[in-house]
Short mmCIF file of C-alpha atoms in Angstrom, two decimals:
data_model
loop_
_atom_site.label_atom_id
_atom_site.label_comp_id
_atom_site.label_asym_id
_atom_site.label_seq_id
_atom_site.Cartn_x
_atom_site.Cartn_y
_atom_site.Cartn_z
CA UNK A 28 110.36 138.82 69.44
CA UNK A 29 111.41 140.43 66.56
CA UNK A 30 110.92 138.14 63.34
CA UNK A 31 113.25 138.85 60.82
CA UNK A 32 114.56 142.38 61.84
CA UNK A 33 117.66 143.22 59.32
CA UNK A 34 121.18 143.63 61.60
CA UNK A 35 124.25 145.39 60.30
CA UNK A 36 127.58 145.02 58.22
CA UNK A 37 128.42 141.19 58.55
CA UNK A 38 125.62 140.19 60.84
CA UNK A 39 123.77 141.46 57.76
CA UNK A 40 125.39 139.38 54.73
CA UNK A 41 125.31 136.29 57.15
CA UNK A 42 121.19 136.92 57.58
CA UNK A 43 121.35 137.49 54.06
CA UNK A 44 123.25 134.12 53.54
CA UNK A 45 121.06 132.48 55.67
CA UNK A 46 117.80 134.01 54.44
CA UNK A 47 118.98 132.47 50.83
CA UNK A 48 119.58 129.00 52.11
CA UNK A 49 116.11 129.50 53.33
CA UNK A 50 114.84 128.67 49.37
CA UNK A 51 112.31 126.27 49.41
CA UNK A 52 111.99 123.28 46.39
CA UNK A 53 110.04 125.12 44.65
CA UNK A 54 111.97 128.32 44.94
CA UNK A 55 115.01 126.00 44.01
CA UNK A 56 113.54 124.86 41.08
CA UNK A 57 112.51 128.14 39.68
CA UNK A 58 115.96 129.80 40.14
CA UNK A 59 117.59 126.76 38.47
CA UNK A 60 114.66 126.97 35.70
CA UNK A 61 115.32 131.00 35.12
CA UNK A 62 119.97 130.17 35.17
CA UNK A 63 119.14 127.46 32.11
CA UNK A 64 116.97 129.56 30.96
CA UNK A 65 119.30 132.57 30.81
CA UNK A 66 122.15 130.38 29.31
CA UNK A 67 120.15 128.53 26.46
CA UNK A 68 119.10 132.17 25.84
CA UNK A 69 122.52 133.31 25.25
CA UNK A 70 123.63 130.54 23.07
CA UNK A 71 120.61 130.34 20.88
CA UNK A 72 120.59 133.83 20.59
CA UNK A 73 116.87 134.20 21.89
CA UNK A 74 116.04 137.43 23.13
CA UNK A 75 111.99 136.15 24.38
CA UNK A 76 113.84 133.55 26.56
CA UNK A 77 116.36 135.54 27.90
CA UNK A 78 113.50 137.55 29.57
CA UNK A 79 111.67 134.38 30.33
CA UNK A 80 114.85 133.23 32.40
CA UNK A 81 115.12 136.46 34.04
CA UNK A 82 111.72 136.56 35.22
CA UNK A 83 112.06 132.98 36.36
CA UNK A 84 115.42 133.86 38.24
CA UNK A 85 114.25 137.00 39.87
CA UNK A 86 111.01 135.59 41.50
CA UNK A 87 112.40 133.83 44.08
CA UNK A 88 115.69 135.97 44.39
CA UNK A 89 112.74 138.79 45.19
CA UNK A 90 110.53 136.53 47.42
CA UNK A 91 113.77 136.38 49.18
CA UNK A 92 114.80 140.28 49.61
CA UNK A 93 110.82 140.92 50.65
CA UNK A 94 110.67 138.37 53.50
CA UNK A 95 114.34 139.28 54.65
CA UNK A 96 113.29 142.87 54.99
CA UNK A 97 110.10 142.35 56.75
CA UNK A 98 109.76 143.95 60.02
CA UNK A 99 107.00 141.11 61.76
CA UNK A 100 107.10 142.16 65.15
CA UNK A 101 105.30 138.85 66.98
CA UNK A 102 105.34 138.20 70.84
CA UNK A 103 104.57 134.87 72.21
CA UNK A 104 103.73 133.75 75.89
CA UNK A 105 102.85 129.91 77.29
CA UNK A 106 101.13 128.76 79.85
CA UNK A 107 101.06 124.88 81.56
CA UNK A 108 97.76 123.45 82.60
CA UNK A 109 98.48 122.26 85.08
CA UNK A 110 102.24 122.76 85.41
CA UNK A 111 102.69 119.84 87.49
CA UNK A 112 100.75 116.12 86.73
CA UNK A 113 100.79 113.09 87.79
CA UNK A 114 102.42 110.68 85.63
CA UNK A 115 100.16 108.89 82.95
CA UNK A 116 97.79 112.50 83.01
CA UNK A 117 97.71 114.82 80.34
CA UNK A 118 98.59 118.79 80.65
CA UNK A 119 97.54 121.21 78.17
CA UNK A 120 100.09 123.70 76.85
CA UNK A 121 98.41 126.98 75.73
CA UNK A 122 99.95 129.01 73.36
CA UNK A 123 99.70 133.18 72.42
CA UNK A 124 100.73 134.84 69.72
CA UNK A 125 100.54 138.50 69.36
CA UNK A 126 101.21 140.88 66.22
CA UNK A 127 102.24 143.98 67.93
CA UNK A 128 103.28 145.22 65.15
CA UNK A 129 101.89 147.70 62.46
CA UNK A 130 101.24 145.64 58.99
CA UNK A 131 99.54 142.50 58.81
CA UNK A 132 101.77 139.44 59.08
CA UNK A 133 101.98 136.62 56.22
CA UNK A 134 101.26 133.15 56.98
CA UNK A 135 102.73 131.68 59.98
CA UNK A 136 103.70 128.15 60.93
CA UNK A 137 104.54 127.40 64.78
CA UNK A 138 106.30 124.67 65.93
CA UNK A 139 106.57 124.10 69.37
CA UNK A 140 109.75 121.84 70.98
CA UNK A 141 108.68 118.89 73.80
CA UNK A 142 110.70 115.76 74.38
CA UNK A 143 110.12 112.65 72.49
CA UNK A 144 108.64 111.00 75.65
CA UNK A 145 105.58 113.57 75.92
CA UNK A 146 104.89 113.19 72.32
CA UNK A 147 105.26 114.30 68.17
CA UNK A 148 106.21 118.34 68.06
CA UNK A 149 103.23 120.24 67.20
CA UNK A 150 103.00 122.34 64.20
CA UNK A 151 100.39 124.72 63.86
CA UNK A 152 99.72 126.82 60.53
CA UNK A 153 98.38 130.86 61.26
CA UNK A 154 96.58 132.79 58.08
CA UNK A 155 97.74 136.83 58.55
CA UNK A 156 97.20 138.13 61.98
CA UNK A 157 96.21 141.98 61.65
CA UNK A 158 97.85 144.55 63.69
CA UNK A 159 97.29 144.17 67.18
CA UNK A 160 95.75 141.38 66.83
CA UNK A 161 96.49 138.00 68.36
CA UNK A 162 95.73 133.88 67.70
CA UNK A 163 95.92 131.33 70.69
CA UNK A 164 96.19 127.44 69.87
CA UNK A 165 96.68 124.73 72.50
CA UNK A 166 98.31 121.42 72.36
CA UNK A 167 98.37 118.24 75.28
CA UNK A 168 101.21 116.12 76.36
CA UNK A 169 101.33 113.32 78.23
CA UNK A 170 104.24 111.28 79.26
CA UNK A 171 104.15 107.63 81.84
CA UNK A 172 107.44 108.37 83.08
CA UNK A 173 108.34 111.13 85.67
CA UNK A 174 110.18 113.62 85.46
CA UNK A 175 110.87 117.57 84.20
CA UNK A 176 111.06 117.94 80.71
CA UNK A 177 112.27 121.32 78.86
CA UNK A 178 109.15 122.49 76.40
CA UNK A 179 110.29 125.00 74.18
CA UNK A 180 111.44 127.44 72.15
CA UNK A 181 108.78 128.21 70.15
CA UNK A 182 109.79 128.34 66.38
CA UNK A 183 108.40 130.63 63.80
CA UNK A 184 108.17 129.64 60.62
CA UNK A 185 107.44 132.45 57.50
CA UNK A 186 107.21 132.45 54.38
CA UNK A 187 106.38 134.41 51.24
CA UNK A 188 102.47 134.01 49.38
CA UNK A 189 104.33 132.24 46.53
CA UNK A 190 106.20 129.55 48.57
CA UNK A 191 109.42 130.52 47.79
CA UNK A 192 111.12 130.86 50.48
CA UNK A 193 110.89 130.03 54.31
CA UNK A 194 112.76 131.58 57.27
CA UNK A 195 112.82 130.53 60.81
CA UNK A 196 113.09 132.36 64.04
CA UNK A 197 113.31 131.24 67.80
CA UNK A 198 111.97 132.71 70.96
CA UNK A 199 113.96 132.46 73.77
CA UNK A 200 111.56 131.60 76.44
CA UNK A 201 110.95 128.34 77.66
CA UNK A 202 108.83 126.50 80.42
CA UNK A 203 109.33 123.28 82.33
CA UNK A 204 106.86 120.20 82.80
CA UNK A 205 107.32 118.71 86.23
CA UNK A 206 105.21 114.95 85.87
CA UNK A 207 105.62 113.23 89.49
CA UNK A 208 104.79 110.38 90.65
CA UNK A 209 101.17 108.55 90.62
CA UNK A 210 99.52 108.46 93.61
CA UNK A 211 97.31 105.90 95.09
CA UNK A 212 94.93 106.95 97.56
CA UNK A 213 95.13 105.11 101.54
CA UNK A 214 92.68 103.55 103.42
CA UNK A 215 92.55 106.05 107.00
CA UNK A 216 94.28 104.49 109.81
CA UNK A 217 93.17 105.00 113.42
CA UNK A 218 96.20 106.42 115.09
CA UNK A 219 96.87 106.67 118.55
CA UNK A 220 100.06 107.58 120.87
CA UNK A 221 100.53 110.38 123.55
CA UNK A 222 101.41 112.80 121.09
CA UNK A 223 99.28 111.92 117.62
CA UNK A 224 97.87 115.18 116.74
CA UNK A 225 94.27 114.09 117.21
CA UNK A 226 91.05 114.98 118.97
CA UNK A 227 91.59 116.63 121.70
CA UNK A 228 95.72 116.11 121.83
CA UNK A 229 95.73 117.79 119.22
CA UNK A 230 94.90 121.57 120.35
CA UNK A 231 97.62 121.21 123.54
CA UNK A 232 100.33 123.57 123.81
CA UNK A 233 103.30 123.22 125.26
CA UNK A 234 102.49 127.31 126.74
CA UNK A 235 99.65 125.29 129.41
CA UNK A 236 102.35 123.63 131.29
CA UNK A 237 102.44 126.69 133.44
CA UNK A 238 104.35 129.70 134.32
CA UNK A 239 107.59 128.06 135.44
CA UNK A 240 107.43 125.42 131.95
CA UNK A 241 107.29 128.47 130.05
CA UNK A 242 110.02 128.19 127.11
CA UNK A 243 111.02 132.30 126.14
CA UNK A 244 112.60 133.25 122.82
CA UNK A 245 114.11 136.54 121.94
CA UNK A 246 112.16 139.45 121.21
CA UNK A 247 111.15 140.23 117.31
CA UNK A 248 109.96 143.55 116.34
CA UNK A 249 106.64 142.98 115.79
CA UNK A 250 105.70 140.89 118.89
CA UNK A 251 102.80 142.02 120.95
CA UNK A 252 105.04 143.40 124.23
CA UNK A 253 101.99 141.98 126.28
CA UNK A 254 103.75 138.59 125.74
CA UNK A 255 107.00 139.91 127.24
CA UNK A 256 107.99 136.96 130.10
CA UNK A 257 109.43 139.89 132.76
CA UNK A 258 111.06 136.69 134.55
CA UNK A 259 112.88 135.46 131.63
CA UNK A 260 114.16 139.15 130.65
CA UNK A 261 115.92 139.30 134.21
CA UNK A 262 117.35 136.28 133.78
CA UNK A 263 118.86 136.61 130.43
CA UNK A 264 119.29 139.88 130.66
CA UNK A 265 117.54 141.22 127.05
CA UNK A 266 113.66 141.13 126.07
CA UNK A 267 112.17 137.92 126.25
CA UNK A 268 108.62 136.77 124.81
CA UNK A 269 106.68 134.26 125.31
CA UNK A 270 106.58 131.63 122.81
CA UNK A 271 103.45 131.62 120.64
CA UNK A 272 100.84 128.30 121.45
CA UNK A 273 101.58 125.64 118.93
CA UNK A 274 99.44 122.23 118.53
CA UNK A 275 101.14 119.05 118.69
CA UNK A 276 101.38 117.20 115.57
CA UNK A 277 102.30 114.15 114.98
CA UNK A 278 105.61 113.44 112.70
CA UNK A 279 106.11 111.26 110.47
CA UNK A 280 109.36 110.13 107.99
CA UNK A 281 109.01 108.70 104.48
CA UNK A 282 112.38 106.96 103.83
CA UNK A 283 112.82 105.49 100.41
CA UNK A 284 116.25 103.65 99.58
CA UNK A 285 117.31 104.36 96.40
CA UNK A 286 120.59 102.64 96.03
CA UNK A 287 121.07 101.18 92.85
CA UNK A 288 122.15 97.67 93.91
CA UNK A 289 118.73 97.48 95.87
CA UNK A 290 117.06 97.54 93.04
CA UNK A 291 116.66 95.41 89.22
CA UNK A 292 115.08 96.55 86.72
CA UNK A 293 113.76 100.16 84.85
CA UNK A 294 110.54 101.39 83.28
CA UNK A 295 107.16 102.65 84.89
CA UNK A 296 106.88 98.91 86.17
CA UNK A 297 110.12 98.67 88.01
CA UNK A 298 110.22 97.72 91.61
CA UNK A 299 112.14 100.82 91.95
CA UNK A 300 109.36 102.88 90.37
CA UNK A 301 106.61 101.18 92.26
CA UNK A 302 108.61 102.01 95.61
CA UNK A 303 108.97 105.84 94.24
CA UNK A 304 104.99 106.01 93.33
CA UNK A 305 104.25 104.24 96.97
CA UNK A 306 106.63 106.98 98.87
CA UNK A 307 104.59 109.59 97.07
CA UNK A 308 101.42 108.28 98.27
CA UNK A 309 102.08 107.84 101.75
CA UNK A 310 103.28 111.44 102.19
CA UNK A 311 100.50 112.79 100.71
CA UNK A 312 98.08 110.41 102.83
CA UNK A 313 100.04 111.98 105.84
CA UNK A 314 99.99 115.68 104.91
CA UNK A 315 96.53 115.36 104.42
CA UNK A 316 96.06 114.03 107.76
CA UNK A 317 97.54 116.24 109.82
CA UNK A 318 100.95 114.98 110.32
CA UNK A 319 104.40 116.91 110.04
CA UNK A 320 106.33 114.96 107.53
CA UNK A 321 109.31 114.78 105.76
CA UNK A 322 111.00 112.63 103.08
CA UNK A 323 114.72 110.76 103.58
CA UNK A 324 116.98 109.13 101.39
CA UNK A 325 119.68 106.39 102.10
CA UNK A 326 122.15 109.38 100.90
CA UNK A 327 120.61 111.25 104.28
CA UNK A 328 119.13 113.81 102.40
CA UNK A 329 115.84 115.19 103.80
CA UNK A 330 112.72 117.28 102.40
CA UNK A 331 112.08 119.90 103.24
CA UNK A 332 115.26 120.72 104.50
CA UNK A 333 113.64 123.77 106.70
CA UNK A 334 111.04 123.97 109.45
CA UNK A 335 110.85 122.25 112.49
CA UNK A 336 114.26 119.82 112.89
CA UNK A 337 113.46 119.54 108.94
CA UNK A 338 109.70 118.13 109.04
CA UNK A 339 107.25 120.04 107.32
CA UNK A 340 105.89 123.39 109.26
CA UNK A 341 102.52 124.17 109.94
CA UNK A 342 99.34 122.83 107.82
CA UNK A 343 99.29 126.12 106.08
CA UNK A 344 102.47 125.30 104.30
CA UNK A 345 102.02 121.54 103.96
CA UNK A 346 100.97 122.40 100.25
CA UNK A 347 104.00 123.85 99.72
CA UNK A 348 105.79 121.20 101.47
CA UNK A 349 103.66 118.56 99.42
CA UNK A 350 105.11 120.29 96.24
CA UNK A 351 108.85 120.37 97.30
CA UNK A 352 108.70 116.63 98.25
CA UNK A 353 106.88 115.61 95.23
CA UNK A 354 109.13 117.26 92.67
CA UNK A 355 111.97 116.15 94.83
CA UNK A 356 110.29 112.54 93.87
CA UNK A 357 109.89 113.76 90.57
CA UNK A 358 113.41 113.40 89.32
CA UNK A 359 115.07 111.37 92.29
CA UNK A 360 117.54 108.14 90.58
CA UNK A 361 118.99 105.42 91.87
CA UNK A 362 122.16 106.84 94.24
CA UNK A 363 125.53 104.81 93.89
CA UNK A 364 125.75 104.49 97.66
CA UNK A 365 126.09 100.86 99.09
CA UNK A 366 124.49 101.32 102.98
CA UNK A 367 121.95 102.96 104.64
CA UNK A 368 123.73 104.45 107.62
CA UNK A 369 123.54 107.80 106.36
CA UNK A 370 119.88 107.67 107.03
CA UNK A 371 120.53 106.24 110.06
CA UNK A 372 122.70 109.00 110.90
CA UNK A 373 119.57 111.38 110.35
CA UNK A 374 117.30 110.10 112.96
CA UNK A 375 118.03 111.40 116.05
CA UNK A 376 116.12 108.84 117.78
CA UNK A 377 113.18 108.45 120.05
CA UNK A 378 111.83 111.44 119.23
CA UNK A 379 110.99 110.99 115.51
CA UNK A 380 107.40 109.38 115.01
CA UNK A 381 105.94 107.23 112.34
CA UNK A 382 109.14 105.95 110.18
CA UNK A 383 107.81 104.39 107.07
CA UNK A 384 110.66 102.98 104.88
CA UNK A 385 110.07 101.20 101.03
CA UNK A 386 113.51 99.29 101.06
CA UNK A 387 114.61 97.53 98.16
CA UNK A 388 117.14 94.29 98.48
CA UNK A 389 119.10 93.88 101.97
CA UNK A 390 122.21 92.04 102.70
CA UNK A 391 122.79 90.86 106.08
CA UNK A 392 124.56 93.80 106.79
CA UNK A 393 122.21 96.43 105.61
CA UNK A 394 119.64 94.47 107.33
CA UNK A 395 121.18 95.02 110.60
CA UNK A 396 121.31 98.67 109.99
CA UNK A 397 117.54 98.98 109.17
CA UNK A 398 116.75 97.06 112.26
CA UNK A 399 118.52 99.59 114.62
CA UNK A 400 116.67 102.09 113.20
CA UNK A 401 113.76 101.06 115.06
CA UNK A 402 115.35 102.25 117.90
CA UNK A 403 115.18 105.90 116.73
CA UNK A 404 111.28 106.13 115.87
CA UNK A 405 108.20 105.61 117.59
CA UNK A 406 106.74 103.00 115.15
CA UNK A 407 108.07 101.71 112.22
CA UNK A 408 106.65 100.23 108.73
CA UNK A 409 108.75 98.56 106.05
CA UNK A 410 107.41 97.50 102.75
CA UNK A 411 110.35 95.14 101.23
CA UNK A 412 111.12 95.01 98.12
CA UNK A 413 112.84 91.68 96.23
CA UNK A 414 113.76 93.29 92.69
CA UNK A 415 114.40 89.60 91.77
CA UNK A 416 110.89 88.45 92.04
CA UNK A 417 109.75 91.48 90.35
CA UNK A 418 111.97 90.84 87.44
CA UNK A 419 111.28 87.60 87.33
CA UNK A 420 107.90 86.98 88.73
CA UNK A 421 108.87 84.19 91.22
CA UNK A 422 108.02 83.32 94.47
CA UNK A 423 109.59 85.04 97.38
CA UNK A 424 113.04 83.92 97.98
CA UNK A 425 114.25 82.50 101.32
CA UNK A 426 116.63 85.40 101.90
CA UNK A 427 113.83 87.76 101.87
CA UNK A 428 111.83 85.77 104.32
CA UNK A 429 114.79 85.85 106.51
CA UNK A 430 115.10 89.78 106.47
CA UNK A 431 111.65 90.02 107.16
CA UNK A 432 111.78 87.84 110.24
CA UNK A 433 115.09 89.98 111.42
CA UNK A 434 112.87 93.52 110.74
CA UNK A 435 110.48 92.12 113.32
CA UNK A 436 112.26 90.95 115.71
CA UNK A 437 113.51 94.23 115.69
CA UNK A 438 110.33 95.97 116.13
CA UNK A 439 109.23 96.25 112.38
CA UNK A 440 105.82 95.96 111.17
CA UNK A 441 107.72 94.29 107.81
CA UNK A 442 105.45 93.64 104.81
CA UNK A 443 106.99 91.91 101.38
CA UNK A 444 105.72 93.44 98.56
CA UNK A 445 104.86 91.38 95.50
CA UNK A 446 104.87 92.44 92.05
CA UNK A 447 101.95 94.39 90.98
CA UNK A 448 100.80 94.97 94.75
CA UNK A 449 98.35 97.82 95.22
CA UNK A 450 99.65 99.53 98.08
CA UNK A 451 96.11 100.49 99.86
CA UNK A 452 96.34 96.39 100.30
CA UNK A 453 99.58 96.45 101.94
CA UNK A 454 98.92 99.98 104.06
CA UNK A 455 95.61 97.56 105.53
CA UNK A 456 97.84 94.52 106.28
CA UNK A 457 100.64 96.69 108.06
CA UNK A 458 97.84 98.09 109.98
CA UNK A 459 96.57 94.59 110.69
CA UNK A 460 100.10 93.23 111.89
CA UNK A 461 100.34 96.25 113.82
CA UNK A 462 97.20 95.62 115.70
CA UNK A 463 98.11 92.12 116.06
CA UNK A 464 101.49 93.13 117.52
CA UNK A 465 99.67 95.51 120.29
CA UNK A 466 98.95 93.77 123.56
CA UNK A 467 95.39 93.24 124.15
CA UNK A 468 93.52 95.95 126.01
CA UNK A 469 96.85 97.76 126.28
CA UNK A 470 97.57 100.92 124.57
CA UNK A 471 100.33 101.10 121.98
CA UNK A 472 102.86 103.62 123.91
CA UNK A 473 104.26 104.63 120.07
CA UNK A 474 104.13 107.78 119.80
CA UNK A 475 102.57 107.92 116.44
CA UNK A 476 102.19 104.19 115.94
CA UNK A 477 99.27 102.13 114.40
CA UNK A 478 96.19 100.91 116.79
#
């Protein structure tokens, strides 16, 4: 960036304009000192104070000219440490600042722009920076509410040795916060189920079924042409590979209602907050374990949107897949939608794992729709949220009971969820009910389900 470069014809009388509106009190004060001057001068007839105005008049008029004209050359860069945080954790913003120009600069003041919500704007004062050389400052932010905020531009602030006069410039470049939701870490959970992705299920393929079970895809260039399946390619009548051996994993969907008549309430304490910050900590408890997961909203949204029937791919991209779900949780509001059926709509049923839902408040008819929804996953957990009692800090109400009783019937492992609850508390009594819902000696035939 280019601080204070001259332009041309009226760019140049509006820098000019602008450069002169730049005066600071002082420089104020001295021109208005050297005009009386000038005119007491004239009346009196006093030559001495005539040249005492002018000298008064000129200095800041020539403070101006000389910092107008300067050619500061000064190149800035960022950087975010870390560029992503949970909410309530600090990042540290570093800041660079680079004379590549060919004259020493003056002094410098920065001032960098961050929302109200992560804190005052810092302002940092440089001495002269020689040619070449360079001065790095760093700031923190911190903000209890998620979200991505702007930070950005960077101002530059000079101004003459005399204070007279102070002129600002803007970089263009700007950077972006991303503060998601806390986290809580979950007790582990002994899974079981024909298909869990553990022990030794876990390294099956569905290529050992045998020759005739073999499931061919089309040829890519690339593919080894030792995996060619000769059978298939007379069949379909074009090159036909083998598909490569891929592990079972277990899948798992995160559903979090966010409709805004669920829900009472706002700030980091909310019920709607708490159900955000629990979502978030249940996918990364099942990325981390192995499982294929994927987030849904009531709107029928999913993340990640790609992969495998839109669950996350293989464990070498569940860190990317962790990312994309928590920034998705990052900025998701409360949706103006009244039902949940578009989520229903989503699961394709029987096929679709661990379904672990935060719900907020259900009417009767809403509840019905959640409870069919156990009839397109393997297992299914519900933590229920009455927004009422959170606001309020009562006791459970009686309708919440009674959607809690339907949810089981159903097939639910339902859990209420008081205010405050820590959810590594809840995830154990889940896994208790869960248990306790499991015939003895039997084996739970959920594919994905709680032992």
């Amino acid at each position: 960036m280019a601080a204070g470069s001259p332009a041309a014809g009226d760019e140049d009388k509006g820098g000019l304009r602008a450069a002169l509106g730049g005066l600071t009190t002082r420089g104020r004060s001295f021109l208005a000192a050297g005009v009386a001057a000038a005119v007491c001068a004239y009346v009196l007839g006093q030559g001495d104070l005539l040249r005492v105005g002018l000298l008064l008049g000129l200095l800041p008029l020539l403070c101006v000219a000389v910092l107008y004209r300067t050619r500061y050359r000064v190149a800035s860069s960022r950087r975010l440490s870390p560029s992503r945080v949970p909410a309530g954790s600090e990042a540290r913003v570093h800041l660079r600042i680079d004379n590549v120009s060919r004259m020493h600069t003056g002094l410098l003041m920065l001032q960098d722009h961050v929302p109200y919500v992560l804190g005052p704007r810092p302002r940092f004062v440089l001495d002269r920076v020689e040619p070449g050389g360079r001065r790095e400052v760093s700031y923190r932010v911190r903000s209890d509410l998620r979200g991505r905020y702007p930070l950005g531009p960077l101002q530059l602030r000079l101004s003459d040795p005399f204070g007279m006069c102070e002129l600002t410039r803007s970089f263009s470049a700007h950077d972006t916060l991303t503060v998601v939701p806390r986290t809580e870490p979950l007790p582990p959970v002994r899974l079981a189920g024909e298909a869990a992705g553990y022990g030794d299920g876990r390294q099956r393929s569905l290529a050992l079924a045998g020759e005739d079970d073999v499931i061919p895809r089309e040829y890519r260039h690339g593919d080894d042409l030792r995996r060619v399946h000769w059978r298939s390619t007379a069949r379909y009548g074009e090159l036909m590979v083998r598909r490569e051996e891929q592990p079972q994993r277990a899948r798992c969907t995160v559903l979090l209602d966010t409709r805004r008549i669920a829900y009472q309430g706002a700030g980091p304490d909310s019920a709607f907050e708490w159900a955000v910050s629990a979502a978030a900590s249940v996918l990364v408890h099942m990325l981390e374990r192995g499982f294929a997961v994927r987030l849904l909203t009531d709107t029928g949204s999913s993340v990640p949107a790609a992969g495998a029937e839109g669950f996350a791919g293989s464990t070498q991209d569940s860190a990317d897949s962790a990312g994309l779900m928590m920034d998705t949780l990052a900025v998701v509001d409360h949706s103006d939608g009244a039902g949940l059926s578009r989520a229903y709509d989503v699961l394709r049923g029987g096929n679709e794992g661990l379904l672990v839902a935060f719900v907020g408040d259900l009417d009767e008819e809403q509840a019905a729709v959640a409870a069919r929804m156990r009839q397109r996953s393997g297992a299914a957990v519900a933590f229920v949220l009455d927004s009422g009692q959170w606001v309020t800090s009562g006791a459970v109400a009686g309708a919440v009971d009674e959607r809690l009783r339907g949810l089981r019937e159903a097939g639910w492992t339902a859990v209420a969820v008081p205010p405050g609850a820590a959810l590594s508390e809840l995830w154990r009594q889940a896994s208790r009910e869960q248990s306790h819902s499991t015939p003895a000696g039997g084996t739970n035939s959920l594919s994905g389900g709680w032992a």
